[in-house]
Amino acid sequence: MSEQKQAQQRVVIVGAGMAGVQTAVALREQGFTGPVTLVGAEPHQPYDRPPLSKAVLLGKAEDSAFDVDFEALSIELRLGVEVTGLRADAHEVDTEAGPVPYDVLVVATGAEPVTLPGTEGVPGVHLLRTLDDAARLKPVLEQRHDIVVVGAGWIGAEFATAAREAGCAVTVVEAADRPLAGALPAEVAAPMSLWYEESGAALLTHARVAHVEPGRVVLADGRGLPADAVVVGIGARPATGWLAGSGIALDAGGSVTADDRLRTSLPDVYAVGDCASFPSARYGERLLVHHWDNALQGPRTVAADIIGEIPQVYDPVPYFWSEQFGRFVQYAGHHTGASELVRRGDPAGPSWSVLWLDEGALVALLAVGRPRDLAQGRKLIEAGTPLDAGRAADPTVPLKAAVL
């Protein structure tokens, strides 16, 4: 794109989380000179979310604002502005403060937590996604209340970890038979149940919530659990309700179906981060990745495409991490289509890994306290390298030394 054309191109980014901020920064880093406007629904200076589940909750950090000088980068911030709709024909985004015209639009509105039915308006029920959510939960932890966490997924485990560290009595209620049931197969996730007990948290599986009342959670089997506070972590859905009627293509779950350059079905509109799925040639299916690294990597592709560089296909090896119950858990890849599971180390021990192979090649890896496995495995996944399963199963053999 010529300098003159760039100067006339107005890029509007909706969503001021990691994906939105990184898109704005990537545009400047890659030499884009036109006006860039970042629209965020929250009034706070744009911030990172992972510290909310621990450092901010435990008072170890006031906030987690991005270390970005938006003024120096000539990025206009419009904060505390709710976006209500998109009119693609007019090239305008509707907001509470009036329409915002764009030449190029980037949808980066992320995901919003799923609420527990019947809990709207019940005092003491919390979600954990925003800085304000963390601010409301912080005094709950300081007062060492009885807390019930609904959902033993990544967020539930991280919050339970922080609550135990703060000295709260914690009961985690999970409808499935194990933690992380939606993310990992039973033979991998089952040993993680012991982590709750070791930390002093109670984990109730096969447990469904019938209703929540002030100070108490009642389960479907009639059991009542004391609960000064209830924290709900039962999943998230793409925050795309504002796109209804815009003509943009969404899948059944509400995520924007972007292409391999993160372009949407509408001209001049991109989608990046938790709100968008993309086709992965690597895994032969469309992926929706609700994790921080996806929101960091995707913006570089979007920025390059806006500027008009050589088309850059977006097909990363998904990656995320979680700090829970004194363990550093990392995952890379996508294991759904794998044909073989290989263990490295004893899952009852402090550090171990699980490998997923397909036709001998490493396609996914879960590492608990083995960051070197993750670092080497991620490169092997990217390269599609075949492994000797026998050698890979030996935790004393570096993964890169198990290559055929």
mmCIF file of C-alpha atoms in Angstrom, residues 112-379:
data_model
loop_
_atom_site.group_PDB
_atom_site.id
_atom_site.type_symbol
_atom_site.label_atom_id
_atom_site.label_comp_id
_atom_site.label_asym_id
_atom_site.label_seq_id
_atom_site.Cartn_x
_atom_site.Cartn_y
_atom_site.Cartn_z
ATOM 1 C CA GLU A 112 -17.659 -13.319 27.405
ATOM 2 C CA PRO A 113 -18.191 -15.778 30.263
ATOM 3 C CA VAL A 114 -21.242 -18.024 30.246
ATOM 4 C CA THR A 115 -23.546 -17.225 33.166
ATOM 5 C CA LEU A 116 -25.120 -19.866 35.396
ATOM 6 C CA PRO A 117 -28.868 -19.955 34.648
ATOM 7 C CA GLY A 118 -30.996 -18.590 37.443
ATOM 8 C CA THR A 119 -28.223 -16.628 39.127
ATOM 9 C CA GLU A 120 -28.875 -13.238 37.559
ATOM 10 C CA GLY A 121 -29.255 -10.717 40.360
ATOM 11 C CA VAL A 122 -28.410 -13.178 43.151
ATOM 12 C CA PRO A 123 -26.017 -11.429 45.545
ATOM 13 C CA GLY A 124 -22.596 -12.976 45.932
ATOM 14 C CA VAL A 125 -22.429 -14.586 42.478
ATOM 15 C CA HIS A 126 -19.355 -13.580 40.476
ATOM 16 C CA LEU A 127 -17.767 -14.023 37.079
ATOM 17 C CA LEU A 128 -14.055 -13.403 36.496
ATOM 18 C CA ARG A 129 -13.211 -11.717 33.219
ATOM 19 C CA THR A 130 -12.765 -7.999 33.807
ATOM 20 C CA LEU A 131 -10.767 -5.751 36.103
ATOM 21 C CA ASP A 132 -14.027 -4.777 37.803
ATOM 22 C CA ASP A 133 -14.830 -8.474 38.386
ATOM 23 C CA ALA A 134 -11.431 -8.905 40.060
ATOM 24 C CA ALA A 135 -11.990 -5.762 42.166
ATOM 25 C CA ARG A 136 -15.300 -7.187 43.446
ATOM 26 C CA LEU A 137 -13.694 -10.539 44.297
ATOM 27 C CA LYS A 138 -10.588 -9.173 45.993
ATOM 28 C CA PRO A 139 -12.323 -8.317 49.321
ATOM 29 C CA VAL A 140 -14.034 -11.729 49.268
ATOM 30 C CA LEU A 141 -10.598 -13.370 49.343
ATOM 31 C CA GLU A 142 -9.278 -10.914 51.930
ATOM 32 C CA GLN A 143 -12.149 -11.835 54.294
ATOM 33 C CA ARG A 144 -11.425 -15.572 53.836
ATOM 34 C CA HIS A 145 -14.987 -16.459 53.018
ATOM 35 C CA ASP A 146 -16.446 -19.865 52.155
ATOM 36 C CA ILE A 147 -16.326 -19.969 48.370
ATOM 37 C CA VAL A 148 -17.999 -22.306 45.886
ATOM 38 C CA VAL A 149 -16.474 -22.414 42.415
ATOM 39 C CA VAL A 150 -18.769 -23.755 39.691
ATOM 40 C CA GLY A 151 -16.699 -25.396 36.969
ATOM 41 C CA ALA A 152 -13.333 -27.184 37.179
ATOM 42 C CA GLY A 153 -11.911 -25.788 33.942
ATOM 43 C CA TRP A 154 -8.853 -23.575 33.548
ATOM 44 C CA ILE A 155 -10.410 -20.480 35.159
ATOM 45 C CA GLY A 156 -12.011 -22.488 37.983
ATOM 46 C CA ALA A 157 -8.678 -24.130 38.833
ATOM 47 C CA GLU A 158 -6.760 -20.843 38.738
ATOM 48 C CA PHE A 159 -9.301 -19.052 40.913
ATOM 49 C CA ALA A 160 -9.463 -21.972 43.377
ATOM 50 C CA THR A 161 -5.653 -21.808 43.594
ATOM 51 C CA ALA A 162 -5.737 -18.091 44.449
ATOM 52 C CA ALA A 163 -8.591 -18.550 46.935
ATOM 53 C CA ARG A 164 -6.730 -21.320 48.775
ATOM 54 C CA GLU A 165 -3.586 -19.188 48.823
ATOM 55 C CA ALA A 166 -5.664 -16.447 50.447
ATOM 56 C CA GLY A 167 -6.877 -18.886 53.125
ATOM 57 C CA CYS A 168 -10.471 -19.355 51.930
ATOM 58 C CA ALA A 169 -12.428 -22.593 52.271
ATOM 59 C CA VAL A 170 -13.034 -23.683 48.666
ATOM 60 C CA THR A 171 -15.425 -26.214 47.161
ATOM 61 C CA VAL A 172 -15.302 -26.746 43.409
ATOM 62 C CA VAL A 173 -18.440 -28.166 41.784
ATOM 63 C CA GLU A 174 -18.058 -29.908 38.420
ATOM 64 C CA ALA A 175 -20.894 -31.520 36.446
ATOM 65 C CA ALA A 176 -18.529 -33.880 34.590
ATOM 66 C CA ASP A 177 -16.561 -36.774 36.085
ATOM 67 C CA ARG A 178 -13.218 -34.914 36.158
ATOM 68 C CA PRO A 179 -11.559 -31.522 35.856
ATOM 69 C CA LEU A 180 -10.961 -30.050 32.389
ATOM 70 C CA ALA A 181 -13.484 -32.438 30.852
ATOM 71 C CA GLY A 182 -14.032 -30.174 27.869
ATOM 72 C CA ALA A 183 -10.312 -29.740 27.187
ATOM 73 C CA LEU A 184 -8.539 -33.039 27.870
ATOM 74 C CA PRO A 185 -9.359 -36.754 27.628
ATOM 75 C CA ALA A 186 -10.147 -38.670 30.816
ATOM 76 C CA GLU A 187 -6.876 -40.582 31.022
ATOM 77 C CA VAL A 188 -4.950 -37.289 30.975
ATOM 78 C CA ALA A 189 -7.158 -35.115 33.198
ATOM 79 C CA ALA A 190 -8.089 -37.679 35.865
ATOM 80 C CA PRO A 191 -4.795 -37.375 37.820
ATOM 81 C CA MET A 192 -5.400 -33.635 38.106
ATOM 82 C CA SER A 193 -8.277 -34.317 40.517
ATOM 83 C CA LEU A 194 -5.693 -35.017 43.213
ATOM 84 C CA TRP A 195 -4.286 -31.504 42.873
ATOM 85 C CA TYR A 196 -7.468 -30.065 44.411
ATOM 86 C CA GLU A 197 -7.285 -32.334 47.442
ATOM 87 C CA GLU A 198 -3.569 -31.628 47.942
ATOM 88 C CA SER A 199 -4.299 -27.898 48.024
ATOM 89 C CA GLY A 200 -7.080 -28.300 50.578
ATOM 90 C CA ALA A 201 -9.908 -27.573 48.097
ATOM 91 C CA ALA A 202 -12.852 -29.964 47.886
ATOM 92 C CA LEU A 203 -13.677 -31.159 44.352
ATOM 93 C CA LEU A 204 -17.185 -32.524 43.806
ATOM 94 C CA THR A 205 -17.601 -34.240 40.431
ATOM 95 C CA HIS A 206 -20.876 -35.469 38.871
ATOM 96 C CA ALA A 207 -22.341 -32.484 40.733
ATOM 97 C CA ARG A 208 -24.900 -30.191 39.145
ATOM 98 C CA VAL A 209 -26.149 -26.938 40.622
ATOM 99 C CA ALA A 210 -29.915 -26.851 41.144
ATOM 100 C CA HIS A 211 -30.049 -23.266 42.336
ATOM 101 C CA VAL A 212 -28.108 -20.585 44.168
ATOM 102 C CA GLU A 213 -29.526 -18.578 47.035
ATOM 103 C CA PRO A 214 -27.817 -15.965 49.215
ATOM 104 C CA GLY A 215 -25.150 -17.773 51.237
ATOM 105 C CA ARG A 216 -25.844 -21.222 49.816
ATOM 106 C CA VAL A 217 -25.512 -23.395 46.719
ATOM 107 C CA VAL A 218 -28.002 -26.244 46.412
ATOM 108 C CA LEU A 219 -26.993 -29.213 44.249
ATOM 109 C CA ALA A 220 -29.335 -31.374 42.177
ATOM 110 C CA ASP A 221 -28.982 -34.235 44.690
ATOM 111 C CA GLY A 222 -30.198 -31.981 47.503
ATOM 112 C CA ARG A 223 -26.861 -31.231 49.140
ATOM 113 C CA GLY A 224 -26.417 -27.681 50.366
ATOM 114 C CA LEU A 225 -23.014 -25.979 50.311
ATOM 115 C CA PRO A 226 -22.262 -22.865 52.383
ATOM 116 C CA ALA A 227 -21.195 -20.091 50.040
ATOM 117 C CA ASP A 228 -20.443 -16.532 51.038
ATOM 118 C CA ALA A 229 -19.452 -16.157 47.390
ATOM 119 C CA VAL A 230 -19.990 -18.191 44.227
ATOM 120 C CA VAL A 231 -17.563 -17.905 41.314
ATOM 121 C CA VAL A 232 -18.832 -19.226 37.976
ATOM 122 C CA GLY A 233 -16.336 -20.582 35.461
ATOM 123 C CA ILE A 234 -18.342 -22.740 33.074
ATOM 124 C CA GLY A 235 -16.971 -21.525 29.771
ATOM 125 C CA ALA A 236 -17.072 -18.564 27.432
ATOM 126 C CA ARG A 237 -18.748 -17.660 24.168
ATOM 127 C CA PRO A 238 -17.603 -15.213 21.472
ATOM 128 C CA ALA A 239 -18.726 -11.649 22.207
ATOM 129 C CA THR A 240 -20.368 -11.162 18.825
ATOM 130 C CA GLY A 241 -23.992 -10.376 19.655
ATOM 131 C CA TRP A 242 -23.473 -6.829 18.380
ATOM 132 C CA LEU A 243 -22.857 -8.245 14.872
ATOM 133 C CA ALA A 244 -26.434 -9.549 14.532
ATOM 134 C CA GLY A 245 -27.953 -8.355 11.270
ATOM 135 C CA SER A 246 -24.616 -7.118 9.920
ATOM 136 C CA GLY A 247 -24.320 -9.865 7.302
ATOM 137 C CA ILE A 248 -21.049 -11.119 8.762
ATOM 138 C CA ALA A 249 -20.765 -14.920 8.715
ATOM 139 C CA LEU A 250 -20.871 -16.557 12.157
ATOM 140 C CA ASP A 251 -20.871 -20.245 13.041
ATOM 141 C CA ALA A 252 -23.470 -21.940 15.265
ATOM 142 C CA GLY A 253 -21.489 -21.026 18.379
ATOM 143 C CA GLY A 254 -21.352 -17.338 17.443
ATOM 144 C CA SER A 255 -17.705 -17.095 16.411
ATOM 145 C CA VAL A 256 -16.791 -15.118 13.297
ATOM 146 C CA THR A 257 -15.695 -17.544 10.569
ATOM 147 C CA ALA A 258 -12.541 -15.874 9.315
ATOM 148 C CA ASP A 259 -10.353 -17.178 6.486
ATOM 149 C CA ASP A 260 -6.675 -18.117 6.679
ATOM 150 C CA ARG A 261 -5.699 -14.430 6.633
ATOM 151 C CA LEU A 262 -8.311 -13.597 9.292
ATOM 152 C CA ARG A 263 -10.570 -11.796 6.805
ATOM 153 C CA THR A 264 -14.310 -12.112 7.406
ATOM 154 C CA SER A 265 -17.097 -12.612 4.889
ATOM 155 C CA LEU A 266 -17.539 -8.818 4.676
ATOM 156 C CA PRO A 267 -15.208 -6.618 2.632
ATOM 157 C CA ASP A 268 -12.645 -4.615 4.639
ATOM 158 C CA VAL A 269 -13.502 -6.438 7.889
ATOM 159 C CA TYR A 270 -11.086 -8.701 9.821
ATOM 160 C CA ALA A 271 -11.610 -10.705 13.006
ATOM 161 C CA VAL A 272 -8.923 -11.768 15.460
ATOM 162 C CA GLY A 273 -8.582 -13.411 18.872
ATOM 163 C CA ASP A 274 -11.197 -15.245 20.939
ATOM 164 C CA CYS A 275 -14.131 -14.101 18.797
ATOM 165 C CA ALA A 276 -12.927 -15.696 15.540
ATOM 166 C CA SER A 277 -12.280 -19.185 14.213
ATOM 167 C CA PHE A 278 -9.862 -19.882 11.376
ATOM 168 C CA PRO A 279 -9.200 -22.848 9.056
ATOM 169 C CA SER A 280 -6.084 -24.809 10.021
ATOM 170 C CA ALA A 281 -4.413 -26.679 7.174
ATOM 171 C CA ARG A 282 -2.080 -28.155 9.794
ATOM 172 C CA TYR A 283 -4.957 -29.882 11.604
ATOM 173 C CA GLY A 284 -7.475 -30.156 8.782
ATOM 174 C CA GLU A 285 -10.273 -28.388 10.644
ATOM 175 C CA ARG A 286 -11.483 -24.992 11.761
ATOM 176 C CA LEU A 287 -10.068 -23.925 15.125
ATOM 177 C CA LEU A 288 -11.459 -21.572 17.757
ATOM 178 C CA VAL A 289 -8.673 -20.816 20.229
ATOM 179 C CA HIS A 290 -9.677 -18.993 23.426
ATOM 180 C CA HIS A 291 -6.171 -18.310 24.663
ATOM 181 C CA TRP A 292 -3.736 -15.429 25.122
ATOM 182 C CA ASP A 293 -1.140 -16.571 22.567
ATOM 183 C CA ASN A 294 -3.724 -16.595 19.757
ATOM 184 C CA ALA A 295 -4.581 -12.978 20.604
ATOM 185 C CA LEU A 296 -0.868 -12.158 20.449
ATOM 186 C CA GLN A 297 -0.045 -13.925 17.159
ATOM 187 C CA GLY A 298 -3.112 -13.217 15.001
ATOM 188 C CA PRO A 299 -2.719 -9.420 14.955
ATOM 189 C CA ARG A 300 0.568 -9.678 13.041
ATOM 190 C CA THR A 301 -1.222 -11.459 10.200
ATOM 191 C CA VAL A 302 -4.055 -8.909 10.227
ATOM 192 C CA ALA A 303 -1.665 -5.950 10.189
ATOM 193 C CA ALA A 304 0.388 -7.407 7.321
ATOM 194 C CA ASP A 305 -2.742 -8.034 5.263
ATOM 195 C CA ILE A 306 -4.115 -4.526 5.882
ATOM 196 C CA ILE A 307 -0.818 -2.992 4.784
ATOM 197 C CA GLY A 308 -0.828 -5.182 1.682
ATOM 198 C CA GLU A 309 2.239 -7.289 2.280
ATOM 199 C CA ILE A 310 2.617 -10.724 0.689
ATOM 200 C CA PRO A 311 -0.353 -12.796 1.950
ATOM 201 C CA GLN A 312 0.566 -14.494 5.203
ATOM 202 C CA VAL A 313 -1.459 -17.594 6.061
ATOM 203 C CA TYR A 314 -2.477 -17.825 9.709
ATOM 204 C CA ASP A 315 -1.990 -21.414 10.878
ATOM 205 C CA PRO A 316 -0.234 -21.362 14.262
ATOM 206 C CA VAL A 317 0.435 -24.194 16.669
ATOM 207 C CA PRO A 318 -2.033 -23.244 19.437
ATOM 208 C CA TYR A 319 -0.369 -22.675 22.809
ATOM 209 C CA PHE A 320 -1.488 -21.811 26.317
ATOM 210 C CA TRP A 321 -0.429 -22.148 29.919
ATOM 211 C CA SER A 322 -2.060 -22.255 33.321
ATOM 212 C CA GLU A 323 -0.625 -21.837 36.814
ATOM 213 C CA GLN A 324 -2.621 -23.924 39.249
ATOM 214 C CA PHE A 325 -2.037 -25.650 42.584
ATOM 215 C CA GLY A 326 1.706 -24.965 42.512
ATOM 216 C CA ARG A 327 2.123 -26.371 39.012
ATOM 217 C CA PHE A 328 2.963 -24.789 35.692
ATOM 218 C CA VAL A 329 0.816 -26.463 33.037
ATOM 219 C CA GLN A 330 1.523 -25.846 29.346
ATOM 220 C CA TYR A 331 -0.174 -27.143 26.228
ATOM 221 C CA ALA A 332 0.743 -26.846 22.561
ATOM 222 C CA GLY A 333 -0.999 -28.164 19.460
ATOM 223 C CA HIS A 334 -4.400 -29.760 18.919
ATOM 224 C CA HIS A 335 -4.932 -33.387 19.911
ATOM 225 C CA THR A 336 -8.424 -34.207 18.620
ATOM 226 C CA GLY A 337 -7.273 -36.154 15.552
ATOM 227 C CA ALA A 338 -4.335 -37.926 17.216
ATOM 228 C CA SER A 339 -4.010 -41.703 16.904
ATOM 229 C CA GLU A 340 -1.534 -42.414 19.727
ATOM 230 C CA LEU A 341 -0.963 -41.130 23.251
ATOM 231 C CA VAL A 342 2.501 -41.367 24.819
ATOM 232 C CA ARG A 343 3.267 -40.603 28.488
ATOM 233 C CA ARG A 344 6.552 -39.134 29.714
ATOM 234 C CA GLY A 345 6.873 -39.569 33.458
ATOM 235 C CA ASP A 346 4.458 -40.481 36.233
ATOM 236 C CA PRO A 347 1.307 -38.301 36.390
ATOM 237 C CA ALA A 348 1.280 -38.829 40.156
ATOM 238 C CA GLY A 349 4.641 -37.040 40.340
ATOM 239 C CA PRO A 350 5.422 -33.317 40.284
ATOM 240 C CA SER A 351 6.443 -33.186 36.612
ATOM 241 C CA TRP A 352 5.311 -35.159 33.580
ATOM 242 C CA SER A 353 4.206 -34.768 29.976
ATOM 243 C CA VAL A 354 1.743 -36.333 27.581
ATOM 244 C CA LEU A 355 2.385 -36.494 23.849
ATOM 245 C CA TRP A 356 -0.171 -37.008 21.112
ATOM 246 C CA LEU A 357 1.110 -38.523 17.861
ATOM 247 C CA ASP A 358 -0.601 -38.939 14.522
ATOM 248 C CA GLU A 359 1.056 -41.314 12.071
ATOM 249 C CA GLY A 360 4.174 -40.984 14.210
ATOM 250 C CA ALA A 361 4.340 -37.178 14.089
ATOM 251 C CA LEU A 362 3.896 -35.071 17.211
ATOM 252 C CA VAL A 363 0.655 -33.033 16.947
ATOM 253 C CA ALA A 364 0.060 -31.956 20.567
ATOM 254 C CA LEU A 365 1.766 -31.897 23.942
ATOM 255 C CA LEU A 366 0.740 -31.282 27.554
ATOM 256 C CA ALA A 367 3.632 -30.515 29.910
ATOM 257 C CA VAL A 368 3.315 -30.259 33.699
ATOM 258 C CA GLY A 369 6.439 -28.720 35.192
ATOM 259 C CA ARG A 370 8.485 -29.653 32.104
ATOM 260 C CA PRO A 371 8.972 -26.400 30.185
ATOM 261 C CA ARG A 372 11.826 -27.864 28.142
ATOM 262 C CA ASP A 373 9.479 -30.547 26.791
ATOM 263 C CA LEU A 374 7.085 -27.796 25.766
ATOM 264 C CA ALA A 375 9.733 -25.656 24.081
ATOM 265 C CA GLN A 376 11.195 -28.552 22.117
ATOM 266 C CA GLY A 377 7.817 -30.140 21.420
ATOM 267 C CA ARG A 378 6.329 -26.952 20.031
ATOM 268 C CA LYS A 379 9.106 -26.772 17.430
#
